[in-house]
């Protein structure tokens, strides 16, 4: 196992270049009109979340925000929806509905799942332009009645093996923000596919501090990365998914105490440091998970379970 992981890390490091993230900006269009947000929509574990106030107004939804309860109450016609920040259980006319992703707060703004809100209030939703445009038809506008909603294509049963670039683009577009136990992380990826999917997940210094604090609960990292692995296995086929999680930071000094995998001198006199910290393995056939702490190229078992 140790030899295999060292080879995996070496292969990943040969792929690391100056990071250029794919443009993951989502445009939300309600009844033919683009919604203007203070903060752009985000994608969390494959689910698009948006600021609730601007899109609610476009959809003709009346809403209130309870700061003390951290609760959004939305009404339209005879439908009443209650969403609570950090809670995956929403309520539609008093009945509980489980969400894929809980409402969250980013930059002081409350974000809610767009598809759930749209469909719960009777709107239809269509995704175009390789996922970059999300078109919502509320039925309130005369312009929407003249438009044809293209039904979503049924997913093909044939899985296509992605290229390394396709894999990175997909991850950047759909999993650039990860959430577990109420903590939110912005990450970047590098990856490739052979007989398995191997990806490197980079955390900046600020995110990494939060990650380490949460990592004392050894299930935290599993919960963080499980949706990514499951999504890749559902989209591309029954590949094992191996992940190496990196601390990615810039330092004004170089010291061998970093124990790093890769260090690069920058033009500003600082050093770009990349250090592997965790190794994760999601086995497709047995649905087993293994998590290890990487300490001086030694794998220290942390957490294992089924998923």
Coordinates of C-alpha atoms in Angstrom, one line a residue:
X1 CA 0.0 0.0 0.0
X2 CA 2.7 2.5 1.0
X3 CA 4.6 1.9 -2.3
X4 CA 1.4 2.4 -4.3
X5 CA 0.6 5.7 -2.6
X6 CA 4.1 7.0 -3.1
X7 CA 3.7 6.2 -6.9
X8 CA 0.3 7.9 -6.9
X9 CA 1.7 11.0 -5.3
X10 CA 4.6 11.1 -7.7
X11 CA 2.2 10.9 -10.7
X12 CA 0.1 13.7 -9.3
X13 CA 3.0 16.0 -8.8
X14 CA 4.1 15.6 -12.5
X15 CA 0.7 17.0 -13.4
X16 CA 0.7 20.1 -11.2
X17 CA 1.2 23.3 -13.2
X18 CA 0.3 26.9 -12.5
X19 CA -3.4 26.6 -11.4
X20 CA -6.0 28.1 -13.7
X21 CA -9.5 27.3 -12.5
X22 CA -12.3 26.7 -15.0
X23 CA -14.9 29.4 -15.1
X24 CA -17.6 27.9 -12.8
X25 CA -19.9 31.0 -12.8
X26 CA -23.6 30.0 -13.1
X27 CA -26.1 32.4 -14.8
X28 CA -29.6 32.1 -13.4
X29 CA -32.3 33.2 -15.9
X30 CA -35.9 33.5 -14.7
X31 CA -38.6 33.9 -17.4
X32 CA -36.0 35.2 -19.8
X33 CA -34.4 37.7 -17.5
X34 CA -31.0 37.2 -15.9
X35 CA -31.0 37.5 -12.1
X36 CA -28.5 39.9 -10.7
X37 CA -26.8 38.8 -7.4
X38 CA -24.5 40.5 -5.0
X39 CA -22.6 37.2 -4.9
X40 CA -22.5 34.7 -7.7
X41 CA -24.3 31.3 -7.3
X42 CA -22.1 28.6 -5.8
X43 CA -22.0 24.8 -6.3
X44 CA -21.7 22.7 -3.2
X45 CA -21.3 18.9 -3.7
X46 CA -23.0 19.2 -7.1
X47 CA -25.9 21.3 -6.0
X48 CA -26.3 25.0 -7.1
X49 CA -27.2 27.4 -4.3
X50 CA -28.2 31.0 -4.8
X51 CA -28.9 34.1 -2.7
X52 CA -32.5 33.7 -1.8
X53 CA -33.7 37.3 -2.0
X54 CA -33.0 38.2 -5.6
X55 CA -34.2 34.9 -7.1
X56 CA -37.3 34.9 -4.8
X57 CA -38.4 38.3 -6.1
X58 CA -38.1 37.1 -9.7
X59 CA -40.1 34.0 -8.9
X60 CA -42.9 36.0 -7.2
X61 CA -42.1 34.4 -3.8
X62 CA -42.7 36.4 -0.6
X63 CA -40.0 35.7 2.0
X64 CA -38.9 36.6 5.5
X65 CA -35.7 36.0 7.3
X66 CA -35.5 35.2 11.0
X67 CA -32.0 36.2 12.2
X68 CA -32.4 34.5 15.6
X69 CA -33.6 31.2 14.2
X70 CA -31.5 31.5 11.1
X71 CA -34.6 30.6 9.2
X72 CA -36.1 31.5 5.8
X73 CA -39.9 31.4 5.4
X74 CA -41.1 31.6 1.8
X75 CA -44.7 31.7 0.5
X76 CA -46.2 31.6 -2.9
X77 CA -49.9 31.1 -3.4
X78 CA -50.9 28.2 -1.1
X79 CA -47.3 27.0 -0.7
X80 CA -45.2 27.7 2.4
X81 CA -41.6 26.7 2.6
X82 CA -39.4 26.8 5.7
X83 CA -35.6 26.4 5.4
X84 CA -33.1 26.5 8.2
X85 CA -29.4 27.4 7.7
X86 CA -27.2 24.3 8.3
X87 CA -30.2 21.9 8.3
X88 CA -30.9 19.5 5.4
X89 CA -34.6 19.1 6.4
X90 CA -36.9 21.7 4.8
X91 CA -40.6 21.9 5.2
X92 CA -43.2 22.3 2.5
X93 CA -46.7 23.0 3.9
X94 CA -45.6 21.4 7.1
X95 CA -44.2 18.2 5.5
X96 CA -40.5 17.5 5.8
X97 CA -38.4 17.2 2.7
X98 CA -34.7 16.2 2.7
X99 CA -32.3 18.4 0.8
X100 CA -29.1 17.3 -0.9
X101 CA -27.3 20.3 0.6
X102 CA -28.4 22.5 3.5
X103 CA -28.9 26.3 3.2
X104 CA -25.7 28.1 4.1
X105 CA -24.3 31.5 4.8
X106 CA -21.4 32.8 2.6
X107 CA -20.0 36.3 2.9
X108 CA -23.0 37.3 5.1
X109 CA -25.5 36.2 2.5
X110 CA -27.9 33.3 2.9
X111 CA -27.7 30.7 0.0
X112 CA -30.5 28.2 -0.7
X113 CA -30.8 25.3 -3.2
X114 CA -32.2 26.7 -6.4
X115 CA -33.7 23.5 -7.9
X116 CA -35.6 22.7 -4.7
X117 CA -37.0 26.2 -4.4
X118 CA -38.0 26.4 -8.1
X119 CA -39.8 23.0 -8.2
X120 CA -41.4 23.4 -4.7
X121 CA -43.2 26.6 -6.0
X122 CA -44.3 25.1 -9.3
X123 CA -41.5 26.4 -11.5
X124 CA -39.7 24.4 -14.1
X125 CA -35.9 24.4 -14.4
X126 CA -33.6 23.6 -17.3
X127 CA -29.8 23.6 -17.5
X128 CA -28.0 24.6 -20.7
X129 CA -24.7 25.7 -22.0
X130 CA -22.7 22.9 -20.4
X131 CA -24.3 23.6 -17.1
X132 CA -23.4 27.3 -17.0
X133 CA -26.9 28.6 -17.6
X134 CA -29.8 27.7 -15.4
X135 CA -33.2 28.7 -16.9
X136 CA -36.2 28.8 -14.6
X137 CA -39.8 29.3 -15.9
X138 CA -42.2 30.4 -13.1
X139 CA -45.4 30.5 -15.1
X140 CA -45.9 34.1 -13.9
X141 CA -44.7 35.7 -17.1
X142 CA -46.3 35.8 -20.5
X143 CA -42.9 35.5 -22.0
X144 CA -42.4 32.1 -20.4
X145 CA -45.5 30.7 -21.9
X146 CA -44.1 31.2 -25.4
X147 CA -40.9 29.3 -24.5
X148 CA -40.3 25.7 -24.9
X149 CA -38.6 24.0 -22.0
X150 CA -36.3 21.3 -23.2
X151 CA -36.7 18.2 -21.1
X152 CA -33.5 17.0 -19.4
X153 CA -32.0 14.1 -21.3
X154 CA -32.0 10.8 -19.5
X155 CA -28.5 9.9 -18.4
X156 CA -26.7 7.4 -20.6
X157 CA -26.0 4.0 -19.2
X158 CA -22.7 4.0 -21.1
X159 CA -20.0 5.5 -19.0
X160 CA -17.3 7.4 -20.8
X161 CA -13.8 7.5 -19.4
X162 CA -12.8 11.2 -19.0
X163 CA -9.5 12.7 -19.8
X164 CA -7.5 14.3 -17.1
X165 CA -8.5 17.8 -18.2
X166 CA -12.2 16.8 -18.4
X167 CA -11.9 15.4 -14.9
X168 CA -10.3 18.6 -13.5
X169 CA -12.9 20.8 -15.2
X170 CA -15.8 18.7 -13.9
X171 CA -14.5 18.8 -10.4
X172 CA -13.8 22.6 -10.5
X173 CA -17.3 23.3 -11.8
X174 CA -19.2 21.0 -9.5
X175 CA -17.1 20.5 -6.4
X176 CA -15.0 23.6 -5.9
X177 CA -16.8 24.3 -2.6
X178 CA -17.1 21.4 -0.1
X179 CA -19.2 21.3 3.1
X180 CA -19.1 19.0 6.1
X181 CA -20.2 19.5 9.7
X182 CA -21.0 23.1 9.0
X183 CA -17.6 24.0 7.7
X184 CA -17.1 25.3 4.1
X185 CA -13.9 24.9 2.1
X186 CA -12.9 26.3 -1.3
X187 CA -10.6 23.8 -3.0
X188 CA -8.9 23.1 -6.4
X189 CA -8.1 19.9 -8.1
X190 CA -5.6 18.0 -10.3
X191 CA -6.3 14.5 -11.5
X192 CA -6.0 11.7 -14.0
X193 CA -7.7 8.4 -14.9
X194 CA -6.1 5.1 -15.7
X195 CA -7.7 2.0 -14.1
X196 CA -8.8 4.2 -11.3
X197 CA -9.6 7.9 -10.7
X198 CA -6.8 9.7 -8.9
X199 CA -7.2 13.3 -7.8
X200 CA -5.2 15.8 -5.8
X201 CA -7.3 18.2 -3.6
X202 CA -5.5 21.4 -2.6
X203 CA -6.5 23.5 0.4
X204 CA -5.1 26.9 1.0
X205 CA -3.6 27.8 4.4
X206 CA -6.8 29.4 5.8
X207 CA -9.0 26.4 4.8
X208 CA -6.4 24.0 6.0
X209 CA -6.5 25.4 9.5
X210 CA -10.2 24.8 9.7
X211 CA -9.7 21.3 8.2
X212 CA -7.1 20.3 10.8
X213 CA -9.3 21.6 13.7
X214 CA -12.2 19.4 12.4
X215 CA -9.9 16.4 11.6
X216 CA -9.8 15.5 15.2
X217 CA -13.2 14.0 14.4
X218 CA -11.8 11.4 12.0
X219 CA -15.1 11.1 10.1
X220 CA -15.0 14.7 9.1
X221 CA -12.7 14.2 6.1
X222 CA -14.7 11.2 5.0
X223 CA -17.9 13.2 5.1
X224 CA -16.2 16.0 3.2
X225 CA -15.0 13.9 0.3
X226 CA -17.6 11.2 0.1
X227 CA -20.0 13.2 -2.1
X228 CA -17.1 13.8 -4.6
X229 CA -16.2 10.2 -4.8
X230 CA -19.8 9.0 -5.2
X231 CA -20.4 11.6 -7.9
X232 CA -17.4 10.5 -9.9
X233 CA -18.3 6.8 -9.6
X234 CA -21.9 7.5 -10.7
X235 CA -20.8 9.7 -13.6
X236 CA -17.8 7.8 -14.9
X237 CA -18.3 4.2 -13.9
X238 CA -17.1 1.8 -11.1
X239 CA -13.6 3.2 -10.7
X240 CA -11.8 3.2 -7.4
X241 CA -11.2 6.8 -6.4
X242 CA -7.9 7.7 -4.7
X243 CA -7.4 11.2 -3.2
X244 CA -4.4 12.9 -1.9
X245 CA -5.2 16.1 0.0
X246 CA -2.6 18.8 0.0
X247 CA -1.8 21.9 2.0
X248 CA -1.1 24.6 -0.6
X249 CA 0.5 27.8 0.6
X250 CA 3.2 30.5 0.0
X251 CA 6.0 31.0 2.5
X252 CA 8.7 33.7 2.7
X253 CA 11.2 31.1 4.0
X254 CA 12.3 27.6 3.1
X255 CA 12.9 25.0 5.7
X256 CA 13.3 21.3 5.5
X257 CA 10.9 21.1 8.5
X258 CA 8.1 21.6 6.0
X259 CA 8.7 18.0 4.9
X260 CA 7.0 18.9 1.6
X261 CA 6.4 17.0 -1.6
X262 CA 7.0 20.0 -3.9
X263 CA 8.4 23.5 -3.4
X264 CA 8.9 26.1 -6.0
X265 CA 10.8 29.4 -5.8
X266 CA 8.6 32.4 -6.9
X267 CA 9.6 35.6 -8.6
X268 CA 8.5 37.6 -5.5
X269 CA 11.2 35.8 -3.4
X270 CA 8.7 33.6 -1.6
X271 CA 8.2 29.8 -2.0
X272 CA 5.2 28.0 -3.2
X273 CA 4.8 25.0 -1.0
X274 CA 2.7 21.9 -1.6
X275 CA 2.5 19.3 1.2
X276 CA 0.5 16.0 1.1
X277 CA -1.4 15.5 4.4
X278 CA -4.1 12.9 3.9
X279 CA -4.6 9.9 1.6
X280 CA -8.1 8.6 0.9
X281 CA -9.3 5.5 -0.9
X282 CA -12.9 4.9 -2.0
X283 CA -13.3 1.3 -3.3
X284 CA -16.1 1.1 -5.9
X285 CA -17.0 -2.6 -5.7
X286 CA -17.0 -3.1 -2.0
X287 CA -18.0 0.4 -1.0
X288 CA -15.2 0.5 1.5
X289 CA -13.4 3.7 2.6
X290 CA -9.9 4.0 4.0
X291 CA -8.4 7.2 5.3
X292 CA -4.8 7.8 6.2
X293 CA -2.6 10.6 7.7
X294 CA 0.6 11.1 5.7
X295 CA 3.5 11.7 8.0
X296 CA 7.0 11.7 6.5
X297 CA 5.7 9.4 3.6
X298 CA 4.4 7.0 6.2
X299 CA 0.7 6.2 6.2
X300 CA -1.0 6.3 9.6
X301 CA -4.5 4.7 9.5
X302 CA -7.1 7.3 10.6
X303 CA -10.6 6.1 9.7
X304 CA -12.3 3.4 7.8
X305 CA -16.0 2.6 7.1
X306 CA -18.4 1.7 4.3
X307 CA -20.2 4.3 2.2

